PDB file of C-alpha atoms in Angstrom:
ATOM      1  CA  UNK A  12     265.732 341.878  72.216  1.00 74.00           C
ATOM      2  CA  UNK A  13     262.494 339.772  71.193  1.00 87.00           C
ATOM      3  CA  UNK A  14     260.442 337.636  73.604  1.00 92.00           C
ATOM      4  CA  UNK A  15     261.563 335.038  71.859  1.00 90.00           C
ATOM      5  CA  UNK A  16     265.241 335.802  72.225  1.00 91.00           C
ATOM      6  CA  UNK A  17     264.516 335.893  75.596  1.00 94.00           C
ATOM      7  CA  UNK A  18     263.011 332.914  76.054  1.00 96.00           C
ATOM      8  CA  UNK A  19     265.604 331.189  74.003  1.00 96.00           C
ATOM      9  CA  UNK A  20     268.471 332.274  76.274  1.00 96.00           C
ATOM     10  CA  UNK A  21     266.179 331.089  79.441  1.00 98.00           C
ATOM     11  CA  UNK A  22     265.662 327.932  77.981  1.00 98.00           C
ATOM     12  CA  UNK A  23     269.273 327.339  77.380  1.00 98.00           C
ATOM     13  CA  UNK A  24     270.316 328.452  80.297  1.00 98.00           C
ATOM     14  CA  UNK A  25     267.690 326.319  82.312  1.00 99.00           C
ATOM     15  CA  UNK A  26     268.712 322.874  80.169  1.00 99.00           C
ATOM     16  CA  UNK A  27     272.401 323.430  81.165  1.00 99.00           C
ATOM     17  CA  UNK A  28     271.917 323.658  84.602  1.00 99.00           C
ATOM     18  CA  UNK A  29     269.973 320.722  84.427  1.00 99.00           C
ATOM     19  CA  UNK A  30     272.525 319.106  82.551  1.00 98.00           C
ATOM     20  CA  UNK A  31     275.374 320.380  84.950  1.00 99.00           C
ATOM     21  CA  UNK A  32     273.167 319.211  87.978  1.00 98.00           C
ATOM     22  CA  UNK A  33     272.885 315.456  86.443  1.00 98.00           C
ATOM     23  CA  UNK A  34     276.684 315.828  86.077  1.00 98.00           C
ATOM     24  CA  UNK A  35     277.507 317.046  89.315  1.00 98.00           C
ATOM     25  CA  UNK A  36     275.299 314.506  91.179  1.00 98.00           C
ATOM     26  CA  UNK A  37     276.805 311.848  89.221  1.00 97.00           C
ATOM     27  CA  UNK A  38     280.255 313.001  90.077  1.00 97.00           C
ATOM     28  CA  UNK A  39     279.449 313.172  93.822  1.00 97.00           C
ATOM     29  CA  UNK A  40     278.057 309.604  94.208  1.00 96.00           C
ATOM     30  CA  UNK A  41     280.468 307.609  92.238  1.00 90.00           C
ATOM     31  CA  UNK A  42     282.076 309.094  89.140  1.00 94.00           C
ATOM     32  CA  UNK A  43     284.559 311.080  91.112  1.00 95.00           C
ATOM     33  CA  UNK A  44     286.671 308.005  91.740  1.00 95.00           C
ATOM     34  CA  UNK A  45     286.794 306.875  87.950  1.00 94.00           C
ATOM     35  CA  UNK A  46     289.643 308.033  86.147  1.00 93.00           C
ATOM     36  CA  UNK A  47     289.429 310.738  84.048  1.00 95.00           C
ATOM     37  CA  UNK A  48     285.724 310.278  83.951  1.00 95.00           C
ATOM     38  CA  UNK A  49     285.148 311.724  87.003  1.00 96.00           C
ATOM     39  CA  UNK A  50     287.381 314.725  85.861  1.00 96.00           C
ATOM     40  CA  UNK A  51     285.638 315.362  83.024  1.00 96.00           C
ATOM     41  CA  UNK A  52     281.996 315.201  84.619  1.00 97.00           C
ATOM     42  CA  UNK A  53     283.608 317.594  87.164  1.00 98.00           C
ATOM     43  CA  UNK A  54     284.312 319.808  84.542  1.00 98.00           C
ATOM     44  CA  UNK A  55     281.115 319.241  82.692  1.00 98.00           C
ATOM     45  CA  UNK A  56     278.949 320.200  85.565  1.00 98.00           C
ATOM     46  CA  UNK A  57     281.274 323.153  86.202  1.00 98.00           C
ATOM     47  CA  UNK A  58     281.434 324.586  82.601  1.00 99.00           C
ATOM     48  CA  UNK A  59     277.752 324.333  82.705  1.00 99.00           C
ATOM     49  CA  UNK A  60     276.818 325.962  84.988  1.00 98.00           C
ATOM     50  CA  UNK A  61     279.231 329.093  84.161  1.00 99.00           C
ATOM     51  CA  UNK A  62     277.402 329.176  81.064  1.00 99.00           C
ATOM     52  CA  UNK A  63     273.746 329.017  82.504  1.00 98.00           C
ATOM     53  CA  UNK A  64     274.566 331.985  84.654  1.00 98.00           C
ATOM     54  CA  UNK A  65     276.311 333.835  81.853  1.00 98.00           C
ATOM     55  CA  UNK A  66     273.782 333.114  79.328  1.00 97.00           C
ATOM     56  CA  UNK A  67     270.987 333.478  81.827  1.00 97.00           C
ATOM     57  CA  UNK A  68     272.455 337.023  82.582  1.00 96.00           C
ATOM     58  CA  UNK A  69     272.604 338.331  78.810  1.00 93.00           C
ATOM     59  CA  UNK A  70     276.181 337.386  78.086  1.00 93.00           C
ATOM     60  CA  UNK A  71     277.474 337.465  74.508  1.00 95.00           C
ATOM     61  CA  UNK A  72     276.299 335.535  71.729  1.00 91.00           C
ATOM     62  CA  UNK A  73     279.253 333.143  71.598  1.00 96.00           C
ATOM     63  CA  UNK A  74     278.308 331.402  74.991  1.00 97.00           C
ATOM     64  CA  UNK A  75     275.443 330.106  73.170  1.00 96.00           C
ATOM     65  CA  UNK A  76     277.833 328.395  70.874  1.00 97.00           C
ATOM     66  CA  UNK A  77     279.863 327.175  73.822  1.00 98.00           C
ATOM     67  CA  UNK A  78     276.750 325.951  75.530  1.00 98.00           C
ATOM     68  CA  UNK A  79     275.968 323.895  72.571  1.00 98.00           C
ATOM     69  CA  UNK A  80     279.523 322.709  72.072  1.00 98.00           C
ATOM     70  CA  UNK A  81     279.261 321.196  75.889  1.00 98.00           C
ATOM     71  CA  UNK A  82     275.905 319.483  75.097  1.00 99.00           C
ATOM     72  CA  UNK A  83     276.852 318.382  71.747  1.00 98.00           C
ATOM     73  CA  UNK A  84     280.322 317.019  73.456  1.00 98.00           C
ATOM     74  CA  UNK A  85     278.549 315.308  75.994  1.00 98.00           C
ATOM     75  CA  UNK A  86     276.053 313.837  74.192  1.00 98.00           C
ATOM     76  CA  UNK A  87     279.717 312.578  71.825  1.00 98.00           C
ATOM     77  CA  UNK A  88     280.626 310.961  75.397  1.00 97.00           C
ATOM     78  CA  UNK A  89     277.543 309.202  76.208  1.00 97.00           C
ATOM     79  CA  UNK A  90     276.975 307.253  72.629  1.00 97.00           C
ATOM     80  CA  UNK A  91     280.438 306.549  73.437  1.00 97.00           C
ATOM     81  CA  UNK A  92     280.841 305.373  76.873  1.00 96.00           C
ATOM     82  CA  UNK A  93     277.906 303.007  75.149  1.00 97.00           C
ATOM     83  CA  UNK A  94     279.707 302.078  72.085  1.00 96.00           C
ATOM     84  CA  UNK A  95     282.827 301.866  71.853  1.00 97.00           C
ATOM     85  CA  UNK A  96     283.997 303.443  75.142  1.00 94.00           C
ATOM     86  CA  UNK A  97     285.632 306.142  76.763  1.00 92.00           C
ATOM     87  CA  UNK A  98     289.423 305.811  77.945  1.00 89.00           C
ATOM     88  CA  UNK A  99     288.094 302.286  78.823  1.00 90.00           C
ATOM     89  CA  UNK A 100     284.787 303.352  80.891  1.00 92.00           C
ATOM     90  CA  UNK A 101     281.798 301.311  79.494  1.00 94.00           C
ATOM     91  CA  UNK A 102     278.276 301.919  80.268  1.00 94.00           C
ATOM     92  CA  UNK A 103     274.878 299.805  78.953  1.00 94.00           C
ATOM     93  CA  UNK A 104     271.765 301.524  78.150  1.00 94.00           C
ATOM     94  CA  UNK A 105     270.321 304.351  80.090  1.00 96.00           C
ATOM     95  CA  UNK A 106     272.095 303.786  83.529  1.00 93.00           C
ATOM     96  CA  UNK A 107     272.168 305.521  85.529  1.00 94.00           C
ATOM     97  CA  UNK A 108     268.555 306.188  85.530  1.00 93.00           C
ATOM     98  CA  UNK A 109     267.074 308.732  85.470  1.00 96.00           C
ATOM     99  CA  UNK A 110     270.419 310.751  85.367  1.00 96.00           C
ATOM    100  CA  UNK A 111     271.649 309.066  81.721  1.00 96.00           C
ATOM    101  CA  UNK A 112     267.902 310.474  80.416  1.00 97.00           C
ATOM    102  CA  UNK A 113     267.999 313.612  82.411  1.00 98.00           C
ATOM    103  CA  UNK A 114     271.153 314.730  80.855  1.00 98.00           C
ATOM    104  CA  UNK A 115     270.499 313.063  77.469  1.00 98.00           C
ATOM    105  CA  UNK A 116     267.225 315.002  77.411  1.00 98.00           C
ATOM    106  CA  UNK A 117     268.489 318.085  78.584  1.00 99.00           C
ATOM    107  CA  UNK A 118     271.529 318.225  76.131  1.00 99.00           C
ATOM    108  CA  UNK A 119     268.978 317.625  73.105  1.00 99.00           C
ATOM    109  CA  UNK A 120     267.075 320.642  74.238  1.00 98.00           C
ATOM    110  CA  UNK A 121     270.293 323.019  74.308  1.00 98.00           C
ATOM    111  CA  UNK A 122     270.902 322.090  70.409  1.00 98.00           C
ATOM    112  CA  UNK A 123     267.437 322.251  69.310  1.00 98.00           C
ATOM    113  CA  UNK A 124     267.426 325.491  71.208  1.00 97.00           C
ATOM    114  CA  UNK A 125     270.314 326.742  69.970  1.00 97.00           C
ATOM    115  CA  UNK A 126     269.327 325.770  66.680  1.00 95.00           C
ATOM    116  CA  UNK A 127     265.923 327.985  66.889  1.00 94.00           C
ATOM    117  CA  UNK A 128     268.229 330.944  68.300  1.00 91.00           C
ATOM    118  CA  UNK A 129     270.497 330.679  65.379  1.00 86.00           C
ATOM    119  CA  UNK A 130     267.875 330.563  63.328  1.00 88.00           C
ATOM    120  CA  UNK A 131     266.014 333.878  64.724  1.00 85.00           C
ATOM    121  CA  UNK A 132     269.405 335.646  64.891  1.00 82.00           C
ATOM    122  CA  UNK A 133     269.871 334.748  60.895  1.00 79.00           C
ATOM    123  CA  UNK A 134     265.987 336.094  60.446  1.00 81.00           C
ATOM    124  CA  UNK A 135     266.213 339.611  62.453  1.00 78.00           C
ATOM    125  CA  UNK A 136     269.374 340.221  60.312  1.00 76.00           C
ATOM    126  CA  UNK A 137     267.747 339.252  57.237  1.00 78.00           C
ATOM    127  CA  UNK A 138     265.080 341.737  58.215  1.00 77.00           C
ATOM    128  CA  UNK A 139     267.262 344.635  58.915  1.00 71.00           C
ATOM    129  CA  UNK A 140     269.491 344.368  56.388  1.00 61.00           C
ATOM    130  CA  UNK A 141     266.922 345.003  53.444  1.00 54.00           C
TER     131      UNK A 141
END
């Protein structure tokens, strides 16, 4: 595995426990007594964090797309909860700050990562298979 690779799976792993932090503070002081938001932060933050560890430790491949499917999801939820809302939860701009940035911020970085580690994996095959 490349340095690269390595410090792809690092990052991602670092921006989803960040993410899954964010989640689980939010869920602690306040969100746990919303319906079905607070369940779905819950399992946010917990999801997250199983796939930090896993990716952190060298698990398969498909976590990354997991990972990304949680950030992309959440970040889904968020323009939502903004928008149009979410099983009648409304939010306005970035509050709860800094949490709403945090885990905005955080959840861009797993795609973009996971992006660039697609994007590696597609080159190293390219490579090998000539």
């Amino acid at each position: 595995m490349s340095l690269a690779n390595i410090l792809v799976r690092l990052g991602l792993a670092v921006s989803l426990a960040v993410a899954a932090a964010s989640h689980a503070y939010l869920y602690v002081h306040g969100y746990h007594h919303i319906p079905m938001i607070g369940a779905a932060f819950l399992a946010q933050a917990s999801v997250s964090f199983a796939l930090a560890l896993l990716i952190l430790i060298g698990g398969p491949a498909w976590l990354r797309w997991a990972g990304a499917a949680v950030a992309g999801g959440s970040l889904v939820a968020f323009v939502m909860s903004r928008t149009v809302g979410l099983s009648g939860f409304f939010e306005r701009g970035w509050d709860p700050a800094p949490y709403a940035a945090v885990s905005v911020t955080a959840e861009v970085i797993t795609l973009v990562l996971w992006g660039f580690g697609g994007r590696l994996w597609l080159r190293a095959r390219q490579t090998t298979s000539v």
